[in-house]
Amino acid sequence: MNKVFIIAEAGVNHNGSMEIAIKLVDAAASAGADAIKFQTFKAENLVCKNAAKAEYQLETTNEKESQFDMLKKLELTSEMHEQLMAYCKQKEIMFLSTPFDVESLHYLNEKNIAILKIPSGEITNYPFLREIGKTGRKVILSSGMSTLEEVRRAVKVLKESGSKEITVLHCNTEYPTPYTDVNLKAMCTLKKELGVEIGYSDHTQGIEVPIAATALGATVIEKHFTLDRNMDGPDHKASLEPDELQSMVQAIRNIEAALGDGIKMPTKSEKRNIDVVRKSIVAKCDIAEGEVFTENNLTTKRPGTGVSPMLWQQIIGQKAKRNFSIDELIEI
């Protein structure tokens, strides 16, 4: 079984600060995540200057500030990207970033980013999907806010454009996502209907749902994290703090180990218990040589080192070949 790929989503929780971004890399690496993911965009290419903020953004940022102005402050420069890539290599954690426009996509492709992550908002952006497909790189596609048919069409565009490896993440884009809106079973529907690898991008509070997604077969888990949920910024409130991220990673690894290979058989650790807790056919009372074994003079008791009770019907009616004392294991 392949290891679940865990992405620690830093997103824009660096608040435009290289110092914070470096600390986020440290936290993600320390937690045991496989990758840390940022966001690559130019505000001018992403949003109209008069575009409204999402409701959760209004609640977590200056309501008088436009979405454009908010995002402009959260851009990562080319220099910052290069520093972060180098630092991630040093910390032995994969650097990933989500492109939000074609220019940013081409930049990341030129930097040989191993995996291209498509955010939920771009799932109906045909020209963008086509350009991603052309790169031929492995793709992770978030499917928040979408119908099954919208996801199907997006996967079709990617494949027809050149994508070979596609993982679709079930996702709900509300920050934070109410548990009643998670609909985790939809992740399994995506696998069944689309024939792709599946995963889960989580925006709930806590770590329970990503753990459940792992148990249901997710191959990728993505989760927002921050250094401090009380920091200013649009995504901090719905993010894990470093100790919680570490707990999530460990829990996912535990579930991976617990899932096993699906073959039902005694494990190495429990084989030693078989003889102790199973039962054997024993004498219910003293039995004389030549006496017939019956329901009245036999019973079953521990240990399980004698004749199995599953042979009960074969033993009944046979004659004792010697004397047996009460509780003695029957021999045939």
Coordinates of C-alpha atoms in Angstrom, one line a residue, residues 264-268 270-271 274 278:
K264 CA -8.3 -12.1 7.0
M265 CA -5.9 -14.3 8.9
P266 CA -4.4 -14.3 12.4
T267 CA -1.6 -11.8 12.8
K268 CA 1.8 -12.4 14.2
E270 CA -2.2 -12.6 18.1
K271 CA -1.1 -16.1 17.2
I274 CA -5.0 -18.8 20.0
R278 CA -9.8 -21.1 22.2

